[in-house]
Short mmCIF file of C-alpha atoms in Angstrom, two decimals:
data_model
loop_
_atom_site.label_atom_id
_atom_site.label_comp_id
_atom_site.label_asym_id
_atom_site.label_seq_id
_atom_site.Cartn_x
_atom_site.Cartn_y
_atom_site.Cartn_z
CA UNK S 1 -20.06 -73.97 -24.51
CA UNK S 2 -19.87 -75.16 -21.10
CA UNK S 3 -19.36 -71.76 -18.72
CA UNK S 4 -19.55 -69.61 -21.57
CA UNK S 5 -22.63 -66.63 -21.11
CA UNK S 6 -24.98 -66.40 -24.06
CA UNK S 7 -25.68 -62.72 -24.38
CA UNK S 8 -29.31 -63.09 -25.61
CA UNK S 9 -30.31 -65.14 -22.58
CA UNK S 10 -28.59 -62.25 -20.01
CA UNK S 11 -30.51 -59.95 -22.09
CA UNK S 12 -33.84 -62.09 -21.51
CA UNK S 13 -33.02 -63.13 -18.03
CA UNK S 14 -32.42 -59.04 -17.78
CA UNK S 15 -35.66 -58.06 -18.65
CA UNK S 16 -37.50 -60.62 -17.29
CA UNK S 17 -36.19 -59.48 -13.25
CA UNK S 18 -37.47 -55.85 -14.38
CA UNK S 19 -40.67 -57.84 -14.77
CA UNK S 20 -40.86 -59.51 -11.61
CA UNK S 21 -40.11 -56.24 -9.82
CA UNK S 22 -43.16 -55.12 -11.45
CA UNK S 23 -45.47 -57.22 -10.66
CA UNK S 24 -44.41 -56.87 -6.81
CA UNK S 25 -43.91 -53.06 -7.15
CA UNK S 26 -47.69 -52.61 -7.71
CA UNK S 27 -49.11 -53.92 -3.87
CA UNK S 28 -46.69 -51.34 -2.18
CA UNK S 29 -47.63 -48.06 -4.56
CA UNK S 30 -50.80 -45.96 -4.83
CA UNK S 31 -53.65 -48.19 -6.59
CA UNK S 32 -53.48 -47.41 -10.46
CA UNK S 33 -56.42 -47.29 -12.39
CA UNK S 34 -57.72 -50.86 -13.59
CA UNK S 35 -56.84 -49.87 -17.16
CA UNK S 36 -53.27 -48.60 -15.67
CA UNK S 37 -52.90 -52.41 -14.23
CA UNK S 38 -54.45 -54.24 -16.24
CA UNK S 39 -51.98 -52.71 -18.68
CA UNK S 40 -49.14 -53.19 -16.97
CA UNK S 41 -50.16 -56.64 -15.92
CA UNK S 42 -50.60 -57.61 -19.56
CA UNK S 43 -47.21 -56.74 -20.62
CA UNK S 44 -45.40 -58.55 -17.70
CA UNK S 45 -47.32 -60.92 -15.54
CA UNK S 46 -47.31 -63.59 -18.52
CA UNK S 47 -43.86 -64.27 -18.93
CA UNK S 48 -42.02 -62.59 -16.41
CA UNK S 49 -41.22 -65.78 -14.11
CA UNK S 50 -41.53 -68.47 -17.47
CA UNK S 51 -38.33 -66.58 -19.14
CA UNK S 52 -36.23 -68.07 -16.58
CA UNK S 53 -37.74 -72.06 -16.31
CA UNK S 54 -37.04 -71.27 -20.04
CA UNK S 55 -33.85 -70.42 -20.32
CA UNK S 56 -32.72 -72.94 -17.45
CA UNK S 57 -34.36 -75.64 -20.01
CA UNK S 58 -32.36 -73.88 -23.12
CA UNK S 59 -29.13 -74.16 -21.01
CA UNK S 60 -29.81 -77.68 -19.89
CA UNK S 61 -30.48 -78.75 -23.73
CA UNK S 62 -27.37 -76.74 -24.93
CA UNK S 63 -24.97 -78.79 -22.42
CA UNK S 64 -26.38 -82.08 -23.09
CA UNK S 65 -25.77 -81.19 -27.00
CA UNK S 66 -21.81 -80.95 -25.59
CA UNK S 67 -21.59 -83.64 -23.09
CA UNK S 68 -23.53 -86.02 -21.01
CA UNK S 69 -24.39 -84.63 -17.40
CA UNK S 70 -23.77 -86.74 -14.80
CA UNK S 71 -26.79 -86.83 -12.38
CA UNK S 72 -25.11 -86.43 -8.83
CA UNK S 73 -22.87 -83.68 -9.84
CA UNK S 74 -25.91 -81.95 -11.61
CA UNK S 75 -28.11 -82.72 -8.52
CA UNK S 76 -25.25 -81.17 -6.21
CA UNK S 77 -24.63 -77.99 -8.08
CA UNK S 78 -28.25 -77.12 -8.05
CA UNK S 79 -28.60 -77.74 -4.56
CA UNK S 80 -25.66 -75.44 -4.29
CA UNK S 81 -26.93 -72.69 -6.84
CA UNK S 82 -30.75 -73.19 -5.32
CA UNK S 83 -31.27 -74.88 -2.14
CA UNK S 84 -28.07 -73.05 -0.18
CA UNK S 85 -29.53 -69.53 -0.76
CA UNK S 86 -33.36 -70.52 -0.40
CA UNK S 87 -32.05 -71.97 3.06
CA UNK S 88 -30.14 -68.51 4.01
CA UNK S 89 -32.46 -66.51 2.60
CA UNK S 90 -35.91 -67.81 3.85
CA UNK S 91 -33.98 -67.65 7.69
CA UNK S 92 -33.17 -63.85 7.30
CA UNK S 93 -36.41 -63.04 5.78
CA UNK S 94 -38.31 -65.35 8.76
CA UNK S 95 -36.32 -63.47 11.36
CA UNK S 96 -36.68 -59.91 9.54
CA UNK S 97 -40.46 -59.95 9.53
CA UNK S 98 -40.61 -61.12 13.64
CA UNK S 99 -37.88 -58.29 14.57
CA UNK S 100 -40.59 -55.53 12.59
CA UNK S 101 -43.68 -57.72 14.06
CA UNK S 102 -41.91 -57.02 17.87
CA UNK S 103 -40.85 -53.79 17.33
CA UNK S 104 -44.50 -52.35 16.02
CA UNK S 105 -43.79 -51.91 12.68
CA UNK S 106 -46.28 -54.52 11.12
CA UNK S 107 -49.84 -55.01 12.56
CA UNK S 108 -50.55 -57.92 11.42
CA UNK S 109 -48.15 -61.38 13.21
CA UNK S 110 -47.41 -63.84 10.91
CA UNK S 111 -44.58 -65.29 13.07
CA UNK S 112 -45.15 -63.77 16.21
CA UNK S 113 -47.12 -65.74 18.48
CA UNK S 114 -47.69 -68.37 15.98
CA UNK S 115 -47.02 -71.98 16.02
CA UNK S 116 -43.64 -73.04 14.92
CA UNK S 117 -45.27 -75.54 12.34
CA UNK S 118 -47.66 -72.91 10.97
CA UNK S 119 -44.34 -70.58 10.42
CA UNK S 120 -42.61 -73.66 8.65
CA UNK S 121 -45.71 -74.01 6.73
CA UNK S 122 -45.51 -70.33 6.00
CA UNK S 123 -41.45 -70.72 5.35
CA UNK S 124 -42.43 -73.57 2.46
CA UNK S 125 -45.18 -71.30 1.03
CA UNK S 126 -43.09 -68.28 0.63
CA UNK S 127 -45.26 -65.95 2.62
CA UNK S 128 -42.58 -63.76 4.45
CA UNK S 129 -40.93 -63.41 0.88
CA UNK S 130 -43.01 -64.03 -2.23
CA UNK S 131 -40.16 -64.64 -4.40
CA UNK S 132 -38.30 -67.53 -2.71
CA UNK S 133 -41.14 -70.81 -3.91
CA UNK S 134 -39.14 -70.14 -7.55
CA UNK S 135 -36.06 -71.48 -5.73
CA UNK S 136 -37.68 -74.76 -5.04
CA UNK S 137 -39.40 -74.74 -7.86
CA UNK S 138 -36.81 -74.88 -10.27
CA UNK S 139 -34.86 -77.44 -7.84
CA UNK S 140 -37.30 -79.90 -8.56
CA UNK S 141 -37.81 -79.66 -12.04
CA UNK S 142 -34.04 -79.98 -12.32
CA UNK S 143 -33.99 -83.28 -9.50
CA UNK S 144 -36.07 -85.17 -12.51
CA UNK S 145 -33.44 -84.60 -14.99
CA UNK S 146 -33.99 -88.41 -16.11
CA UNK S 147 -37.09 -87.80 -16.94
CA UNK S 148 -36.75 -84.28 -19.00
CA UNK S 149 -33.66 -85.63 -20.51
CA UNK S 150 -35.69 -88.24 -21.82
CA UNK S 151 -38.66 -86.95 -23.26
CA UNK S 152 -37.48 -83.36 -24.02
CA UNK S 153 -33.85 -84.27 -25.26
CA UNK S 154 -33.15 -87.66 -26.59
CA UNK S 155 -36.45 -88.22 -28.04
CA UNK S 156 -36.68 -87.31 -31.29
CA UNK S 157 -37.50 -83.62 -32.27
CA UNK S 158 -41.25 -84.50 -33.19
CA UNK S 159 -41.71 -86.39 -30.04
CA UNK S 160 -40.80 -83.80 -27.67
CA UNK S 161 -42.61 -81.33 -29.33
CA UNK S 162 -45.60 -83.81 -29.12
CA UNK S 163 -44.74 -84.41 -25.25
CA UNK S 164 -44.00 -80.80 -24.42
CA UNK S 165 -47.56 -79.68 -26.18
CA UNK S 166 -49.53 -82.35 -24.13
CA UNK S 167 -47.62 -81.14 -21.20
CA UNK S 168 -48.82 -77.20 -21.55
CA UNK S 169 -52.23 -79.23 -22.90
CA UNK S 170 -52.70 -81.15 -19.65
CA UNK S 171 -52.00 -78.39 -17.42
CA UNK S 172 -53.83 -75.89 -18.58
CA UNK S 173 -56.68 -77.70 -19.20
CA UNK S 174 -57.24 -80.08 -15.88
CA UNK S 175 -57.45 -78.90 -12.30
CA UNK S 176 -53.46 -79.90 -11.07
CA UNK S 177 -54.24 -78.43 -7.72
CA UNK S 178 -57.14 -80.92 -7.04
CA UNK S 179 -53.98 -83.99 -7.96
CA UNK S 180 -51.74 -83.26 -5.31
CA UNK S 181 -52.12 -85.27 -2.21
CA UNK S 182 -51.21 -82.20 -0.07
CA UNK S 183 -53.48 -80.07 -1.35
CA UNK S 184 -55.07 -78.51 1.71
CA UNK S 185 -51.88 -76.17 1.76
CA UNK S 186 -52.93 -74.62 -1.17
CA UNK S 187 -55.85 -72.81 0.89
CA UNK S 188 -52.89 -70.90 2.74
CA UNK S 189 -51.81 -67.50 1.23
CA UNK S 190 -48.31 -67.97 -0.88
CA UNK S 191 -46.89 -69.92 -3.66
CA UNK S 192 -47.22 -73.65 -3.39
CA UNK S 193 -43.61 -75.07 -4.61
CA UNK S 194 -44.45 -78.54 -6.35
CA UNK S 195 -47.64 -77.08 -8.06
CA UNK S 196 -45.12 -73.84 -9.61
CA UNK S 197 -42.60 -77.17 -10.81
CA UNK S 198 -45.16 -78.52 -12.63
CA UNK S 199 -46.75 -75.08 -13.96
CA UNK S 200 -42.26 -74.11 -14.48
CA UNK S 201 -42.11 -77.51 -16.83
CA UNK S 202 -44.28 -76.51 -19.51
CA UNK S 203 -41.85 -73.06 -19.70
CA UNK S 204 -38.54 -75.59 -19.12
CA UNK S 205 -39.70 -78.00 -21.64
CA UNK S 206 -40.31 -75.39 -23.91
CA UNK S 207 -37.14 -73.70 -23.50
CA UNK S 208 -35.36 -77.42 -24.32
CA UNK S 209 -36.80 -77.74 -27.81
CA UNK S 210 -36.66 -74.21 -28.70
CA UNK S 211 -32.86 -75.29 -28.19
CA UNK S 212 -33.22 -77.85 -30.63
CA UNK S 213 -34.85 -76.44 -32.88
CA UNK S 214 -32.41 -73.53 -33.34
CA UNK S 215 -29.72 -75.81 -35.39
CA UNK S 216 -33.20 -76.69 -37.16
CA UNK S 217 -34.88 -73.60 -38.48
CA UNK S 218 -34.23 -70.12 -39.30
CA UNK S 219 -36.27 -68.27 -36.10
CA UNK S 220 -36.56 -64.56 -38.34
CA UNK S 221 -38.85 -66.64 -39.58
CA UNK S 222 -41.22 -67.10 -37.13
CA UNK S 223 -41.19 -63.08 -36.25
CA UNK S 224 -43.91 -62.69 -38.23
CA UNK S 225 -46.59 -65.90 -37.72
CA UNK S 226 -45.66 -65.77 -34.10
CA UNK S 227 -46.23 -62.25 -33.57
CA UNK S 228 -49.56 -62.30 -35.36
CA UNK S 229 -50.44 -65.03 -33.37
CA UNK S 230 -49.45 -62.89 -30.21
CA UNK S 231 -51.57 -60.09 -31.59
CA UNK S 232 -54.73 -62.25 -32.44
CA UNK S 233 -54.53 -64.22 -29.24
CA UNK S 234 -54.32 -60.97 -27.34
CA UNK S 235 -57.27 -59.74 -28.82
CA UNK S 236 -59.36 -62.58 -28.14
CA UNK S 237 -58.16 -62.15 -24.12
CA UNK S 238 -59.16 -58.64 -24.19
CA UNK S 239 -62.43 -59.08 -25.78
CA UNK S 240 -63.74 -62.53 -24.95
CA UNK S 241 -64.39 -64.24 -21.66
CA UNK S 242 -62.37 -67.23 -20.90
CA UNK S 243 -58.35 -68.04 -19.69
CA UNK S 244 -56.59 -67.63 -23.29
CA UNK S 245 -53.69 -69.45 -21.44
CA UNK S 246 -51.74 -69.89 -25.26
CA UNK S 247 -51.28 -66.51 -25.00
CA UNK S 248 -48.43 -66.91 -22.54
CA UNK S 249 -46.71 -68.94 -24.85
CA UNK S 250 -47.46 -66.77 -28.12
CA UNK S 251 -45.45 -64.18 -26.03
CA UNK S 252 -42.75 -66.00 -24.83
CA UNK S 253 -41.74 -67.48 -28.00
CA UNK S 254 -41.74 -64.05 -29.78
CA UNK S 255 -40.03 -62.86 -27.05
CA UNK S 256 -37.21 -65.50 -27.47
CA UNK S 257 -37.20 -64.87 -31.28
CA UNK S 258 -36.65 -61.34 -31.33
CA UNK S 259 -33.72 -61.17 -28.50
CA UNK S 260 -31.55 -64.88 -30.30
CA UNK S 261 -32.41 -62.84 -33.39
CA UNK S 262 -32.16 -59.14 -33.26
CA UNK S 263 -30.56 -58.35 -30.12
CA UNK S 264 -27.39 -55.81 -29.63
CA UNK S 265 -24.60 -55.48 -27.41
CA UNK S 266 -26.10 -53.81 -23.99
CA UNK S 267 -23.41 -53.31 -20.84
CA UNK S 268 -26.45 -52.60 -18.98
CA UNK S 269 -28.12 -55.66 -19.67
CA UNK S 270 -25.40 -58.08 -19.63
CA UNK S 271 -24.70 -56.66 -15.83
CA UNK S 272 -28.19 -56.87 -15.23
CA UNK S 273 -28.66 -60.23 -16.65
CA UNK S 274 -25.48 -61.74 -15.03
CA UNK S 275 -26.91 -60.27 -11.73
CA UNK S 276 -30.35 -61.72 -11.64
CA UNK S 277 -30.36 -64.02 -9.00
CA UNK S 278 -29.23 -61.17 -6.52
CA UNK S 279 -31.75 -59.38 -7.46
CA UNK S 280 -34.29 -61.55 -7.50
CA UNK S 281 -33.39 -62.46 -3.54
CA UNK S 282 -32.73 -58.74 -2.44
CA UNK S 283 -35.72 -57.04 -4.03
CA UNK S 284 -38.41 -58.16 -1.78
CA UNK S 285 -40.07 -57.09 0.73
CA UNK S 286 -37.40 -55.20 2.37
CA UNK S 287 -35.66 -53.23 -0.23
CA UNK S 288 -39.14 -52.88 -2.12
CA UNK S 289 -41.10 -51.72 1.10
CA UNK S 290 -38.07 -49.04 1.76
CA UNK S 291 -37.93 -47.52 -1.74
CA UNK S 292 -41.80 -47.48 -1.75
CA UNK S 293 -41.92 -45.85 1.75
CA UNK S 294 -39.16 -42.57 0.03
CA UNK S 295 -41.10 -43.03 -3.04
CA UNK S 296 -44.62 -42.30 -1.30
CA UNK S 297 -43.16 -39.10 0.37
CA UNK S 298 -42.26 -37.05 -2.75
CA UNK S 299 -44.97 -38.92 -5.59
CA UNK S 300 -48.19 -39.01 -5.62
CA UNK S 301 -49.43 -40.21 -9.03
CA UNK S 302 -49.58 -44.11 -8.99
CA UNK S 303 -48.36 -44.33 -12.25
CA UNK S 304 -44.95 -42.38 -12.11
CA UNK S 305 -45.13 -43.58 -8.46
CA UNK S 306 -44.96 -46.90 -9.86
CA UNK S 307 -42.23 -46.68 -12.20
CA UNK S 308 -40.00 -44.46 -9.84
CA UNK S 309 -40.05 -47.69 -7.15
CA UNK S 310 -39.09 -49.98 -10.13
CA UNK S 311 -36.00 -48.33 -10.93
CA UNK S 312 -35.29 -47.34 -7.40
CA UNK S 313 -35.54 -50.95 -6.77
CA UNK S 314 -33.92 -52.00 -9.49
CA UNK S 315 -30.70 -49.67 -9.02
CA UNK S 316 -30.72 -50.81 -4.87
CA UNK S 317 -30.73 -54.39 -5.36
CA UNK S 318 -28.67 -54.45 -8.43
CA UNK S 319 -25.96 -52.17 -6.08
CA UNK S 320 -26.26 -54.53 -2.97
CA UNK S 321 -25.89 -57.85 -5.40
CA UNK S 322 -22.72 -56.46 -7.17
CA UNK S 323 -21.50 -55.38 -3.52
CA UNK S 324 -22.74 -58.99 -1.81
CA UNK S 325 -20.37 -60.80 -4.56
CA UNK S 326 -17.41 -58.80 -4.66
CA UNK S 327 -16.96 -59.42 -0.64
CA UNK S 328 -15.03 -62.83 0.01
CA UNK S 329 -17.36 -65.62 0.05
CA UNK S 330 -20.50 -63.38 -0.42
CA UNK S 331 -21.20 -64.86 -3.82
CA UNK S 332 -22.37 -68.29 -2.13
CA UNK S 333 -25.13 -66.12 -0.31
CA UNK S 334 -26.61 -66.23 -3.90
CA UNK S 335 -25.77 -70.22 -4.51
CA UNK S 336 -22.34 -68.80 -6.79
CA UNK S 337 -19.64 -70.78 -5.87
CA UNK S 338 -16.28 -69.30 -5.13
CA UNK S 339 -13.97 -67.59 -7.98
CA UNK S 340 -17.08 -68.15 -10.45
CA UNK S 341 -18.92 -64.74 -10.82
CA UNK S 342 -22.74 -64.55 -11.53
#
C-alpha cells in the first residue's frame, strides 16, 4: 500500500480544493445575496479544509496497518512535504504584497513601514496568504505521531472511538483559545497555527478510525442513518439558534461514505486530486485577485461572477502546478521530492 494512490481519497482531496477556492473566491467577487452565501457557505465551509486532516489521518492509519513508521524519517518527510514549501512560499507571498504595497497597488501596508516582528507575526498568522497556517497545522499534528499512534491506532477500536469523540467533545464544547498561553495573537487578523492543529485533530483522528473501521463494517450501510442524520442536523442549524457543530461531522462522514463507496473512475479528478497541494499554494491571493480583476470586467451578477472566478481559478492554478512540477526540481517548491510526482 505504501506509495500506492487511493482513487477515492484524490477524488475527496479533489473536491475538497474546489471548496477552499470557494470559500476565498467570495471576498474578491460582487457581494451575493445572504441567502446566495449563506448557501454556498453551507455546502462548503464545513468540510472543505477537515477532508484533508482526514484523509492525512486515513493515510497515516492505512501505513501503520502495513508497517511500523519510524518517527525521524516520518518527522523529516513532513518537514520536507510541509515545512520546505510553507518556508518558500510565505517569503514570495511576504515580498509579493510589499512590491504591490510600493508600487500603489494596495492602500492599505501590511509590510510596508511596519516592524519586522509585527510582519513575522503576520508571516506565522497567515495574513499575506490565508491558506499557508494549514501547512503548519498539519505539521504539528503529524510531530505528535506518538501520541495519535497511541490513542487513535493501537488502542483498541472502542477506545479510540471513545478518545476521538471526547476529543471533537472537548473542543467544541470549551473555549481552546482562552488555553493557549499565547493567546493575545489570536486578537490579530489570520489563522492562528496551533489552535487550527488542535481544531485539524478532531478531523485527523476521525479520519484514523474511519480507517479502521473499514475492514470492520460494511459503510453502504451507513448511507442511509448518516445521511438522515446530515439532513436532521441541518435542519436544526437552519432553524434553531445555537453552533450545531455535529453537523460538520454528519457531513464529512457521508461525504467519505459515498466517494469509498460509490465513486467512479474520473481523469479529471484524479489530476485534480493528485494536484492539490499546488493548488492549494498558487490559488491565493495572486492568481485569485487576477482572475477576479478579468472576471469583474465582463460579469456583473455575483452569482455567475462567482462561479466564473472558481473555475478560472481552478483551471490557472491547476495549469501553473502541472507546469511548476514538470520543470526540474520544481516539484520540491510544493514539498514533492524529486522523481516522485504529486
Amino acid at each position: 500500500m505504501a506509495g500506492e494512490r487511493i482513487e477515492y481519497l484524490d477524488q475527496m482531496r479533489a473536491v475538497a480544493i474546489v471548496m477552499v477556492v470557494c470559500i476565498h473566491a467570495v471576498g474578491y467577487v460582487p457581494a451575493m445575496s445572504p441567502l446566495q452565501l449563506d448557501w454556498v457557505l453551507f455546502w462548503v465551509l464545513p468540510i472543505a479544509v477537515p477532508v484533508f486532516f482526514f484523509v492525512d489521518g486515513f493515510l497515516l492509519s492505512m501505513q501503520l496497518d502495513v508497517k511500523p513508521v519510524a518517527y525521524g524519517p516520518y518527522i523529516r518527510k513532513s518537514a520536507v512535504r510541509l515545512l520546505i514549501p510553507w518556508v518558500l512560499f510565505s517569503i514570495f507571498y511576504t515580498v509579493a504584497r510589499y512590491v504591490l504595497e510600493v508600487a500603489g497597488f494596495l492602500s492599505a501596508h501590511l509590510v510596508l513601514g511596519q516592524e519586522p516582528q509585527q510582519v513575522a507575526a503576520r508571516v506565522y498568522m497567515s495574513v499575506y496568504a490565508p491558506q499557508m497556517y494549514f501547512l503548519l497545522s498539519l505539521f504539528l499534528i503529524r510531530a505528535a505521531l506518538p501520541l495519535v499512534r497511541l490513542l487513535f491506532h493501537d488502542a483498541s477500536l472502542l477506545l479510540s472511538i471513545a478518545a476521538t469523540i471526547a476529543l471533537i467533545v472537548f473542543y467544541n464544547t470549551v473555549n481552546v483559545e482562552a488555553l493557549l498561553p499565547f493567546h493575545s495573537l489570536l486578537a490579530m487578523e489570520g489563522q492562528e497555527p496551533v489552535l487550527h492543529a488542535i481544531f485539524g485533530l478532531q478531523f485527523f483522528a476521525l479520519g484514523m478510525v474511519m480507517s479502521r473501521l473499514r475492514t470492520q463494517t460494511d459503510f453502504r450501510r451507513w448511507v442511509l442513518p448518516v445521511a438522515i442524520l446530515f439532513v436532521a442536523s441541518s435542519v436544526m442549524k437552519v432553524t434553531l439558534p445555537g453552533n450545531h457543530w455535529w453537523t460538520a461531522f454528519f457531513y464529512l462522514i457521508l461525504f467519505f461514505v459515498l466517494f469509498s463507496e460509490f465513486s467512479r473512475e474520473s481523469r479529471l479528478l484524479r489530476i485534480v486530486g493528485q494536484n492539490t497541494m499546488g493548488i492549494y499554494l498558487l490559488h491565493t491571493p495572486i492568481v485569485l485577485r487576477f482572475i477576479s480583476m478579468v472576471v469583474a470586467l465582463v460579469i456583473a451578477e455575483p452569482m455567475a461572477a462567482f462561479l466564473v472566478t472558481v473555475l478560472g481559478v481552478m483551471v490557472v492554478s491547476l495549469a501553473l502546478s502541472l507546469l511548476v512540477t514538470r520543470v526540474p526540481y520544481g516539484g520540491m517548491l510544493f514539498g514533492i521530492p524529486r522523481s516522485v510526482r504529486a
